[in-house]
Amino acid sequence: GAGVSQSPRYKVAKRGQDVALRCDPISGHVSLFWYQQALGQGPEFLTYFQNEAQLDKSGLPSDRFFAERPEGSVSTLKIQRTQQEDSAVYLCASSLFRQGAYEQYFGPGTRLTVT
Amino acid sequence: AQKVTQAQTEISVVEKEDVTLDCVYETRDTTYYLFWYKQPPSGELVFLIRRNSFDEQNEISGRYSWNFQKSTSSFNFTITASQVVDSAVYFCALSEARQGAQKLVFGQGTRLTINP
């Protein structure tokens, strides 16, 4: 079936603009994660949803970052008043319980460049 | 706190050589999961393997093999007879083994280049 999809794939924003990044998880996957990957670094956890409930937002770097998943499916990561340090690839992953553990399936990411 | 260290930033080898990617981790949990992911130039993270902390058996899948040693907190990945298509960034990751889906803690990655 279809994998995790993310849109847009590329986004260029001027400093101070608001952006919204979309994630469509694999159908039926209850859990959804957002990660931020800076250039040359490994992904870092931002936030986690189980259905529509945001159970962990400890990785969000500031109150300019906000995520939602109102119907337990599609999720949106919003960044307000973007700064240059927000430039990164934002990865979404949905999770399935298989063979005794949860496996995360990643989307292609959205590359955000703040100028 | 959990931490994953991949000391090798970049590795370059000639095709058909064997190559080992190192991964060392830190955790206070007694049970946990370890992972390897591949990230080709397209950017999508591709799952390669998951190991439980209580299962120290080494695993082989085709040209890939993994050596898990709890005593040294290491989970190394070896590619035998490397091919150009193996060129990618490889990430080692760690998660807690609690009920429910758990976030992944990634290392910084090793960029592997296989030259023809």
Coordinates of N, CA and C in Angstrom, one line a residue:
Chain A
G1 N 0.8 -1.2 0.0 CA 0.0 0.0 0.0 C 0.8 1.2 0.0
A2 N 0.2 2.4 0.1 CA 0.9 3.7 0.0 C 1.7 3.9 1.3
G3 N 2.8 4.5 1.2 CA 3.6 4.8 2.3 C 3.2 6.1 2.9
V4 N 4.1 6.6 3.8 CA 3.9 8.0 4.5 C 4.2 9.0 3.4
S5 N 3.3 10.0 3.3 CA 3.6 11.1 2.3 C 3.6 12.4 3.1
Q6 N 4.4 13.3 2.6 CA 4.6 14.6 3.2 C 4.5 15.7 2.1
S7 N 4.0 16.8 2.5 CA 3.9 17.9 1.5 C 4.0 19.2 2.3
P8 N 4.6 20.2 1.6 CA 5.4 20.1 0.4 C 6.7 19.4 0.6
R9 N 7.3 19.0 -0.5 CA 8.6 18.4 -0.4 C 9.7 19.4 -0.1
Y10 N 9.5 20.6 -0.6 CA 10.5 21.7 -0.4 C 9.7 23.0 -0.1
K11 N 10.2 23.7 0.8 CA 9.6 25.0 1.2 C 10.6 26.0 1.5
V12 N 10.5 27.2 0.9 CA 11.4 28.3 1.1 C 10.6 29.4 1.8
A13 N 11.0 29.8 2.9 CA 10.2 30.8 3.7 C 11.2 32.0 4.0
K14 N 10.7 33.2 4.0 CA 11.4 34.3 4.5 C 11.3 34.4 6.0
R15 N 12.4 34.8 6.6 CA 12.4 34.9 8.1 C 11.2 35.7 8.5
G16 N 10.5 35.1 9.5 CA 9.3 35.8 10.1 C 8.0 35.2 9.5
Q17 N 8.1 34.5 8.4 CA 6.8 33.9 7.9 C 6.4 32.7 8.7
D18 N 5.1 32.4 8.6 CA 4.6 31.1 9.2 C 4.6 30.0 8.1
V19 N 4.9 28.8 8.5 CA 4.8 27.7 7.5 C 4.0 26.5 8.2
A20 N 3.4 25.7 7.3 CA 2.6 24.6 7.7 C 3.1 23.4 6.9
L21 N 3.5 22.3 7.6 CA 4.0 21.1 6.9 C 3.0 20.0 7.2
R22 N 2.7 19.2 6.1 CA 1.6 18.2 6.2 C 2.2 16.8 6.2
C23 N 1.6 15.9 6.9 CA 2.0 14.5 6.9 C 0.7 13.6 6.8
D24 N 0.8 12.8 5.8 CA -0.3 11.8 5.6 C 0.3 10.4 6.0
P25 N -0.1 9.9 7.2 CA 0.5 8.6 7.6 C -0.1 7.4 6.8
I26 N 0.5 6.3 7.0 CA -0.1 5.0 6.4 C -1.5 4.8 7.1
S27 N -2.4 4.4 6.2 CA -3.8 4.2 6.7 C -3.8 3.2 7.9
G28 N -4.5 3.6 8.9 CA -4.6 2.6 10.1 C -3.5 2.7 11.1
H29 N -2.5 3.5 10.8 CA -1.4 3.6 11.8 C -1.8 4.6 12.9
V30 N -1.8 4.1 14.1 CA -2.3 4.9 15.2 C -1.3 6.0 15.7
S31 N 0.0 5.6 15.7 CA 1.0 6.5 16.2 C 1.7 7.3 15.1
L32 N 2.0 8.5 15.4 CA 2.6 9.4 14.4 C 3.7 10.2 15.1
F33 N 4.9 10.3 14.5 CA 6.0 11.1 15.1 C 6.4 12.2 14.1
W34 N 7.0 13.2 14.6 CA 7.7 14.3 13.9 C 9.1 14.3 14.4
Y35 N 10.0 14.4 13.4 CA 11.5 14.6 13.7 C 12.0 15.7 12.9
Q36 N 13.1 16.4 13.4 CA 13.8 17.4 12.7 C 15.2 17.0 12.4
Q37 N 15.6 17.1 11.2 CA 17.0 16.6 10.8 C 17.7 17.8 10.2
A38 N 18.7 18.3 11.0 CA 19.5 19.4 10.5 C 20.6 18.8 9.6
L39 N 21.2 19.6 8.8 CA 22.1 19.2 7.8 C 23.3 18.5 8.4
G40 N 23.5 17.3 7.9 CA 24.7 16.5 8.5 C 24.5 15.9 9.8
Q41 N 23.2 15.9 10.3 CA 22.9 15.4 11.6 C 21.9 14.2 11.6
G42 N 21.8 13.5 12.6 CA 20.7 12.5 12.7 C 19.4 13.2 13.1
P43 N 18.3 12.5 12.7 CA 16.9 13.1 13.1 C 16.8 13.2 14.6
E44 N 16.1 14.3 15.0 CA 15.8 14.5 16.4 C 14.3 14.6 16.7
F45 N 13.9 13.9 17.7 CA 12.5 13.8 18.0 C 11.9 15.2 18.3
L46 N 10.7 15.5 17.8 CA 9.9 16.7 18.1 C 8.7 16.4 18.9
T47 N 7.8 15.5 18.4 CA 6.6 15.3 19.0 C 5.9 14.0 18.6
Y48 N 5.0 13.5 19.4 CA 4.4 12.2 19.1 C 2.9 12.2 19.4
F49 N 2.1 11.6 18.5 CA 0.7 11.5 18.7 C 0.3 10.0 18.7
Q50 N -0.7 9.8 19.5 CA -1.4 8.5 19.5 C -2.9 8.8 19.2
N51 N -3.3 8.4 18.0 CA -4.6 8.9 17.4 C -4.5 10.5 17.4
E52 N -5.5 11.1 18.0 CA -5.5 12.6 18.0 C -4.8 13.2 19.2
A53 N -4.4 12.4 20.2 CA -3.8 12.9 21.4 C -2.3 13.1 21.2
Q54 N -1.9 14.3 21.6 CA -0.4 14.6 21.5 C 0.1 14.1 22.9
L55 N 0.8 13.0 22.9 CA 1.3 12.4 24.2 C 2.6 12.9 24.6
D56 N 3.4 13.4 23.7 CA 4.8 13.9 24.0 C 5.1 15.0 23.1
K57 N 5.4 16.2 23.6 CA 5.9 17.3 22.8 C 7.1 17.9 23.4
S58 N 7.9 17.0 24.1 CA 9.1 17.5 24.8 C 10.2 17.9 23.8
G59 N 10.2 17.5 22.6 CA 11.2 17.8 21.6 C 11.0 19.1 20.9
L60 N 9.8 19.7 21.0 CA 9.6 21.0 20.3 C 10.5 22.0 20.8
P61 N 11.3 22.7 19.9 CA 12.4 23.6 20.4 C 11.9 24.9 21.0
S62 N 10.7 25.3 20.6 CA 10.2 26.6 21.2 C 8.7 26.6 21.0
D63 N 8.1 27.6 21.6 CA 6.6 27.8 21.5 C 6.2 28.3 20.1
R64 N 7.2 28.5 19.2 CA 6.8 28.8 17.8 C 6.4 27.5 17.0
F65 N 6.7 26.4 17.6 CA 6.4 25.1 17.0 C 5.1 24.6 17.6
F66 N 4.2 24.2 16.7 CA 2.9 23.6 17.1 C 2.5 22.5 16.2
A67 N 2.0 21.4 16.7 CA 1.6 20.3 15.9 C 0.2 19.8 16.3
E68 N -0.5 19.3 15.3 CA -1.9 18.9 15.6 C -2.2 17.7 14.7
R69 N -3.2 16.9 15.1 CA -3.7 15.8 14.4 C -5.1 15.6 14.8
P70 N -6.0 16.5 14.4 CA -7.3 16.6 14.9 C -8.2 15.4 14.7
E71 N -8.1 14.7 13.7 CA -8.9 13.5 13.5 C -8.2 12.2 13.6
G72 N -7.0 12.3 14.1 CA -6.2 11.0 14.3 C -5.6 10.5 13.0
S73 N -5.6 11.2 12.0 CA -5.0 10.8 10.7 C -3.9 11.7 10.3
V74 N -4.3 12.7 9.4 CA -3.4 13.7 8.9 C -2.9 14.5 10.0
S75 N -1.6 14.9 10.0 CA -1.0 15.8 11.0 C -0.4 17.0 10.3
T76 N -0.4 18.1 11.0 CA 0.3 19.3 10.5 C 1.2 19.8 11.5
L77 N 2.4 20.1 11.1 CA 3.4 20.8 11.9 C 3.5 22.2 11.5
K78 N 3.2 23.1 12.4 CA 3.2 24.6 12.1 C 4.4 25.3 12.8
I79 N 5.1 26.1 12.1 CA 6.2 26.9 12.7 C 5.8 28.4 12.4
Q80 N 5.7 29.1 13.5 CA 5.4 30.5 13.4 C 6.7 31.3 13.4
R81 N 6.6 32.5 12.7 CA 7.7 33.4 12.8 C 9.1 32.7 12.6
T82 N 9.2 32.0 11.4 CA 10.4 31.2 11.2 C 11.7 32.0 11.3
Q83 N 12.7 31.2 11.8 CA 14.0 31.8 12.0 C 15.0 30.9 11.2
Q84 N 16.2 31.4 10.9 CA 17.1 30.7 10.1 C 17.5 29.4 10.7
E85 N 17.5 29.3 12.0 CA 17.9 28.0 12.7 C 16.8 26.9 12.5
D86 N 15.6 27.3 12.0 CA 14.6 26.3 11.7 C 14.8 25.6 10.4
S87 N 15.8 26.0 9.6 CA 16.1 25.4 8.3 C 16.6 23.9 8.6
A88 N 15.9 23.0 8.1 CA 16.1 21.6 8.3 C 15.2 20.7 7.5
V89 N 15.4 19.4 7.5 CA 14.4 18.5 6.9 C 13.5 18.0 8.1
Y90 N 12.2 18.1 7.8 CA 11.2 17.7 8.8 C 10.6 16.4 8.4
L91 N 10.9 15.3 9.2 CA 10.5 14.0 8.8 C 9.3 13.6 9.7
C92 N 8.3 12.9 9.0 CA 7.2 12.3 9.7 C 7.3 10.8 9.6
A93 N 6.9 10.1 10.7 CA 6.9 8.7 10.7 C 5.6 8.2 11.3
S94 N 5.0 7.2 10.7 CA 3.8 6.5 11.4 C 4.3 5.1 11.8
S95 N 3.6 4.6 12.8 CA 4.1 3.4 13.5 C 3.1 2.3 13.5
L96 N 3.5 1.1 13.4 CA 2.7 -0.1 13.4 C 3.3 -1.1 14.4
F97 N 2.4 -1.7 15.1 CA 2.9 -2.8 16.1 C 3.1 -4.1 15.3
R98 N 4.3 -4.6 15.2 CA 4.5 -5.8 14.5 C 5.6 -6.6 15.2
Q99 N 5.3 -7.9 15.3 CA 6.3 -8.9 15.8 C 6.8 -8.4 17.2
G100 N 5.8 -8.0 18.0 CA 6.2 -7.6 19.4 C 6.7 -6.3 19.6
A101 N 6.8 -5.4 18.6 CA 7.4 -4.1 18.8 C 6.8 -3.1 17.8
Y102 N 7.0 -1.9 18.0 CA 6.5 -0.9 17.1 C 7.6 -0.6 16.1
E103 N 7.3 -0.5 14.8 CA 8.2 -0.1 13.8 C 7.7 1.2 13.2
Q104 N 8.7 2.1 12.9 CA 8.3 3.4 12.4 C 8.7 3.4 10.9
Y105 N 7.7 3.9 10.1 CA 7.9 4.1 8.7 C 7.9 5.5 8.4
F106 N 9.0 5.9 7.7 CA 9.3 7.4 7.5 C 8.8 7.8 6.1
G107 N 8.4 9.1 6.1 CA 8.1 9.8 4.8 C 9.3 10.4 4.3
P108 N 9.2 11.0 3.1 CA 10.4 11.5 2.4 C 10.9 12.8 3.0
G109 N 10.1 13.4 3.9 CA 10.5 14.7 4.5 C 10.2 15.9 3.7
T110 N 10.1 17.0 4.5 CA 10.0 18.4 3.9 C 11.2 19.1 4.2
R111 N 11.9 19.6 3.2 CA 13.1 20.4 3.4 C 12.7 21.9 3.5
L112 N 12.9 22.4 4.6 CA 12.5 23.8 4.9 C 13.8 24.7 4.9
T113 N 13.8 25.7 4.1 CA 14.9 26.7 4.0 C 14.4 28.0 4.4
V114 N 14.9 28.6 5.4 CA 14.5 30.0 5.8 C 15.6 31.0 5.4
T115 N 15.2 31.9 4.6 CA 16.2 32.9 4.1 C 16.1 34.3 4.8
Chain B
A1 N 19.6 9.4 30.5 CA 19.3 9.9 29.1 C 19.9 8.9 28.1
Q2 N 19.2 8.8 27.0 CA 19.7 7.9 26.0 C 20.6 8.6 25.0
K3 N 21.6 7.9 24.5 CA 22.6 8.5 23.6 C 23.1 7.5 22.6
V4 N 23.3 7.8 21.4 CA 23.9 6.9 20.4 C 25.0 7.7 19.7
T5 N 26.2 7.0 19.6 CA 27.4 7.6 19.1 C 27.8 6.8 17.9
Q6 N 27.9 7.4 16.7 CA 28.5 6.8 15.5 C 29.8 7.6 15.3
A7 N 30.9 7.1 15.7 CA 32.2 7.8 15.6 C 32.7 8.1 14.2
Q8 N 32.3 7.2 13.3 CA 32.8 7.4 11.9 C 31.8 8.3 11.2
T9 N 32.3 9.5 10.8 CA 31.5 10.4 10.1 C 31.4 10.0 8.6
E10 N 32.5 9.6 8.0 CA 32.5 9.2 6.6 C 33.4 8.0 6.4
I11 N 33.0 7.1 5.6 CA 33.8 6.0 5.2 C 33.7 5.9 3.6
S12 N 34.9 5.7 3.0 CA 34.9 5.5 1.6 C 35.7 4.2 1.3
V13 N 35.1 3.3 0.6 CA 35.8 2.1 0.2 C 35.6 1.8 -1.3
V14 N 36.4 0.8 -1.8 CA 36.2 0.4 -3.2 C 35.2 -0.8 -3.2
E15 N 34.4 -0.8 -4.2 CA 33.4 -1.8 -4.4 C 34.1 -3.2 -4.2
K16 N 33.2 -4.1 -3.5 CA 33.6 -5.5 -3.2 C 34.3 -5.6 -1.9
E17 N 34.8 -4.5 -1.3 CA 35.4 -4.5 0.0 C 34.3 -4.7 1.1
D18 N 34.7 -5.3 2.2 CA 33.8 -5.4 3.4 C 34.0 -4.1 4.2
V19 N 32.9 -3.7 4.8 CA 33.0 -2.4 5.6 C 32.1 -2.6 6.8
T20 N 32.6 -2.1 8.0 CA 31.9 -2.2 9.2 C 31.6 -0.8 9.8
L21 N 30.3 -0.5 10.1 CA 29.9 0.7 10.7 C 29.7 0.5 12.2
D22 N 30.3 1.4 12.9 CA 30.3 1.2 14.4 C 29.1 2.0 15.0
C23 N 28.6 1.5 16.1 CA 27.5 2.2 16.8 C 27.7 1.8 18.3
V24 N 27.8 2.8 19.2 CA 27.9 2.6 20.6 C 26.7 3.4 21.2
Y25 N 26.1 2.8 22.2 CA 24.9 3.5 22.8 C 25.0 3.6 24.3
E26 N 24.2 4.5 24.9 CA 24.1 4.6 26.3 C 22.6 4.7 26.7
T27 N 22.3 3.9 27.7 CA 20.9 3.9 28.2 C 20.9 3.4 29.6
R28 N 20.0 3.8 30.4 CA 19.8 3.3 31.8 C 18.7 2.2 31.8
D29 N 18.0 2.1 30.7 CA 17.0 1.1 30.6 C 17.6 -0.3 30.6
T30 N 16.9 -1.3 31.2 CA 17.4 -2.7 31.1 C 16.9 -3.4 29.8
T31 N 15.8 -2.9 29.3 CA 15.2 -3.4 28.1 C 15.1 -2.2 27.1
Y32 N 15.4 -2.5 25.9 CA 15.4 -1.4 24.8 C 15.5 -2.1 23.5
Y33 N 15.3 -1.3 22.5 CA 15.5 -1.7 21.1 C 16.6 -0.9 20.4
L34 N 17.2 -1.6 19.5 CA 18.3 -1.0 18.7 C 17.9 -1.1 17.2
F35 N 18.2 -0.1 16.4 CA 17.8 -0.1 15.0 C 19.0 0.4 14.1
W36 N 18.9 0.0 12.9 CA 19.7 0.6 11.8 C 18.8 1.0 10.7
Y37 N 19.0 2.3 10.2 CA 18.3 2.8 9.1 C 19.3 3.3 8.0
K38 N 18.8 3.2 6.8 CA 19.6 3.7 5.6 C 18.9 4.9 5.1
Q39 N 19.7 5.9 4.8 CA 19.1 7.1 4.1 C 19.8 7.4 2.8
P40 N 19.2 7.0 1.7 CA 19.8 7.2 0.4 C 19.7 8.7 0.0
P41 N 20.2 9.1 -1.1 CA 20.1 10.5 -1.5 C 18.7 11.1 -1.6
S42 N 17.8 10.2 -1.8 CA 16.4 10.6 -1.9 C 15.8 11.2 -0.6
G43 N 16.5 10.8 0.5 CA 16.2 11.3 1.8 C 15.3 10.5 2.7
E44 N 14.6 9.5 2.2 CA 13.7 8.7 3.0 C 14.5 7.7 3.8
L45 N 14.1 7.6 5.1 CA 14.8 6.6 6.0 C 14.2 5.2 5.7
V46 N 15.1 4.3 5.4 CA 14.7 2.9 5.1 C 15.1 2.0 6.3
F47 N 14.1 1.4 6.9 CA 14.4 0.5 8.0 C 15.2 -0.7 7.6
L48 N 16.2 -1.1 8.3 CA 17.0 -2.3 8.0 C 16.8 -3.4 9.0
I49 N 16.9 -3.0 10.3 CA 16.8 -4.1 11.3 C 16.4 -3.5 12.7
R50 N 15.8 -4.3 13.5 CA 15.5 -4.0 14.9 C 16.0 -5.2 15.7
R51 N 16.6 -4.9 16.9 CA 17.0 -5.9 17.8 C 16.5 -5.6 19.2
N52 N 16.1 -6.6 19.9 CA 15.7 -6.5 21.3 C 17.0 -6.6 22.2
S53 N 17.0 -5.9 23.3 CA 18.2 -5.9 24.2 C 18.4 -7.2 24.8
F54 N 17.4 -8.1 24.9 CA 17.6 -9.4 25.5 C 18.0 -10.4 24.5
D55 N 18.1 -10.1 23.3 CA 18.4 -11.0 22.2 C 19.8 -10.6 21.6
E56 N 20.9 -11.3 22.1 CA 22.2 -10.9 21.6 C 22.7 -11.8 20.4
Q57 N 21.8 -12.5 19.9 CA 22.2 -13.3 18.7 C 22.6 -12.4 17.5
N58 N 23.7 -12.7 16.9 CA 24.0 -11.9 15.7 C 23.1 -12.3 14.6
E59 N 22.9 -11.4 13.6 CA 21.9 -11.6 12.6 C 22.6 -11.4 11.2
I60 N 22.2 -12.2 10.3 CA 22.8 -12.0 8.9 C 21.6 -12.0 7.9
S61 N 21.6 -11.0 7.0 CA 20.6 -10.9 6.0 C 21.3 -10.6 4.7
G62 N 21.5 -11.6 3.9 CA 22.2 -11.5 2.7 C 23.7 -11.0 2.9
R63 N 24.0 -9.8 2.3 CA 25.3 -9.2 2.5 C 25.4 -8.4 3.8
Y64 N 24.3 -8.3 4.5 CA 24.3 -7.5 5.8 C 24.4 -8.4 7.0
S65 N 25.2 -7.9 8.0 CA 25.2 -8.6 9.2 C 25.3 -7.6 10.4
W66 N 24.8 -8.0 11.5 CA 24.8 -7.1 12.7 C 25.4 -7.9 13.9
N67 N 26.3 -7.2 14.6 CA 26.9 -7.8 15.8 C 26.5 -6.9 17.0
F68 N 25.7 -7.5 17.9 CA 25.2 -6.8 19.1 C 26.0 -7.4 20.3
Q69 N 26.6 -6.5 21.0 CA 27.4 -6.9 22.2 C 27.0 -6.0 23.3
K70 N 26.1 -6.6 24.2 CA 25.6 -5.8 25.3 C 26.8 -5.4 26.3
S71 N 27.8 -6.2 26.4 CA 28.9 -5.9 27.4 C 29.6 -4.7 27.0
T72 N 29.6 -4.4 25.7 CA 30.3 -3.1 25.3 C 29.4 -2.1 24.8
S73 N 28.1 -2.3 24.9 CA 27.1 -1.4 24.4 C 27.3 -1.0 23.0
S74 N 27.5 -2.0 22.2 CA 27.7 -1.8 20.8 C 26.8 -2.6 19.9
F75 N 26.5 -2.0 18.7 CA 25.6 -2.7 17.7 C 26.2 -2.3 16.4
N76 N 27.2 -3.1 15.9 CA 27.9 -2.8 14.7 C 27.2 -3.5 13.5
F77 N 27.4 -2.8 12.4 CA 26.8 -3.3 11.1 C 27.9 -3.5 10.1
T78 N 27.9 -4.7 9.5 CA 28.9 -5.0 8.5 C 28.2 -5.3 7.1
I79 N 28.7 -4.7 6.1 CA 28.3 -5.0 4.7 C 29.5 -5.7 4.1
T80 N 29.1 -6.9 3.6 CA 30.1 -7.8 2.9 C 30.0 -7.6 1.4
A81 N 31.2 -7.6 0.8 CA 31.2 -7.4 -0.7 C 30.4 -6.2 -1.1
S82 N 30.8 -5.0 -0.6 CA 30.0 -3.8 -0.8 C 29.7 -3.5 -2.3
Q83 N 28.6 -2.8 -2.6 CA 28.2 -2.5 -3.9 C 28.0 -1.0 -4.0
V84 N 28.0 -0.4 -5.1 CA 27.8 1.1 -5.3 C 26.5 1.5 -4.7
V85 N 25.5 0.6 -4.9 CA 24.1 0.9 -4.4 C 24.0 1.0 -2.9
D86 N 25.1 0.5 -2.2 CA 25.1 0.6 -0.7 C 25.5 2.1 -0.3
S87 N 25.9 2.9 -1.2 CA 26.2 4.3 -0.8 C 25.0 5.0 -0.3
A88 N 25.2 5.5 0.9 CA 24.1 6.2 1.6 C 24.6 6.7 3.0
V89 N 23.7 7.3 3.7 CA 24.0 7.6 5.1 C 23.3 6.6 6.0
Y90 N 24.0 6.0 6.9 CA 23.4 5.0 7.8 C 23.3 5.5 9.2
F91 N 22.2 5.3 9.8 CA 21.9 5.7 11.1 C 21.6 4.5 12.1
C92 N 22.2 4.6 13.2 CA 21.9 3.7 14.3 C 21.0 4.4 15.3
A93 N 20.0 3.7 15.8 CA 19.0 4.4 16.7 C 18.6 3.5 17.9
L94 N 18.1 4.1 18.9 CA 17.8 3.4 20.1 C 16.4 3.9 20.6
S95 N 15.6 2.9 21.1 CA 14.3 3.4 21.7 C 14.1 2.6 23.0
E96 N 13.2 3.1 23.9 CA 12.8 2.4 25.1 C 11.9 1.2 24.7
A97 N 11.8 0.3 25.5 CA 11.0 -0.9 25.3 C 9.8 -0.9 26.3
R98 N 9.0 0.2 26.2 CA 7.8 0.3 27.0 C 6.6 0.1 26.2
Q99 N 5.5 0.0 26.9 CA 4.2 -0.1 26.2 C 3.9 1.1 25.3
G100 N 3.5 0.8 24.1 CA 3.2 1.9 23.2 C 4.4 2.3 22.4
A101 N 4.1 3.0 21.3 CA 5.2 3.4 20.4 C 6.2 4.4 21.1
Q102 N 7.4 4.2 20.8 CA 8.4 5.0 21.5 C 9.3 5.8 20.5
K103 N 9.7 7.0 20.9 CA 10.5 7.8 20.0 C 11.9 7.2 19.8
L104 N 12.5 7.5 18.7 CA 13.8 7.0 18.4 C 14.9 8.0 18.7
V105 N 16.0 7.6 19.3 CA 17.1 8.5 19.5 C 18.2 8.0 18.5
F106 N 18.6 8.9 17.6 CA 19.5 8.6 16.5 C 20.9 9.0 16.8
G107 N 21.9 8.3 16.2 CA 23.2 8.8 16.1 C 23.4 9.8 15.0
Q108 N 24.6 10.3 14.9 CA 24.8 11.4 13.9 C 24.9 10.9 12.4
G109 N 25.0 9.6 12.3 CA 25.1 9.0 11.0 C 26.5 8.8 10.5
T110 N 26.6 7.8 9.6 CA 27.9 7.5 8.9 C 27.6 7.6 7.4
R111 N 28.3 8.5 6.7 CA 28.1 8.6 5.3 C 29.1 7.5 4.6
L112 N 28.5 6.6 4.0 CA 29.3 5.5 3.3 C 29.3 5.7 1.8
T113 N 30.4 5.8 1.2 CA 30.6 5.9 -0.2 C 31.3 4.7 -0.7
I114 N 30.7 4.0 -1.7 CA 31.3 2.8 -2.3 C 31.7 3.3 -3.7
N115 N 33.0 3.2 -4.0 CA 33.5 3.7 -5.3 C 33.7 2.5 -6.2
P116 N 33.3 2.7 -7.5 CA 33.4 1.6 -8.4 C 34.9 1.3 -8.8

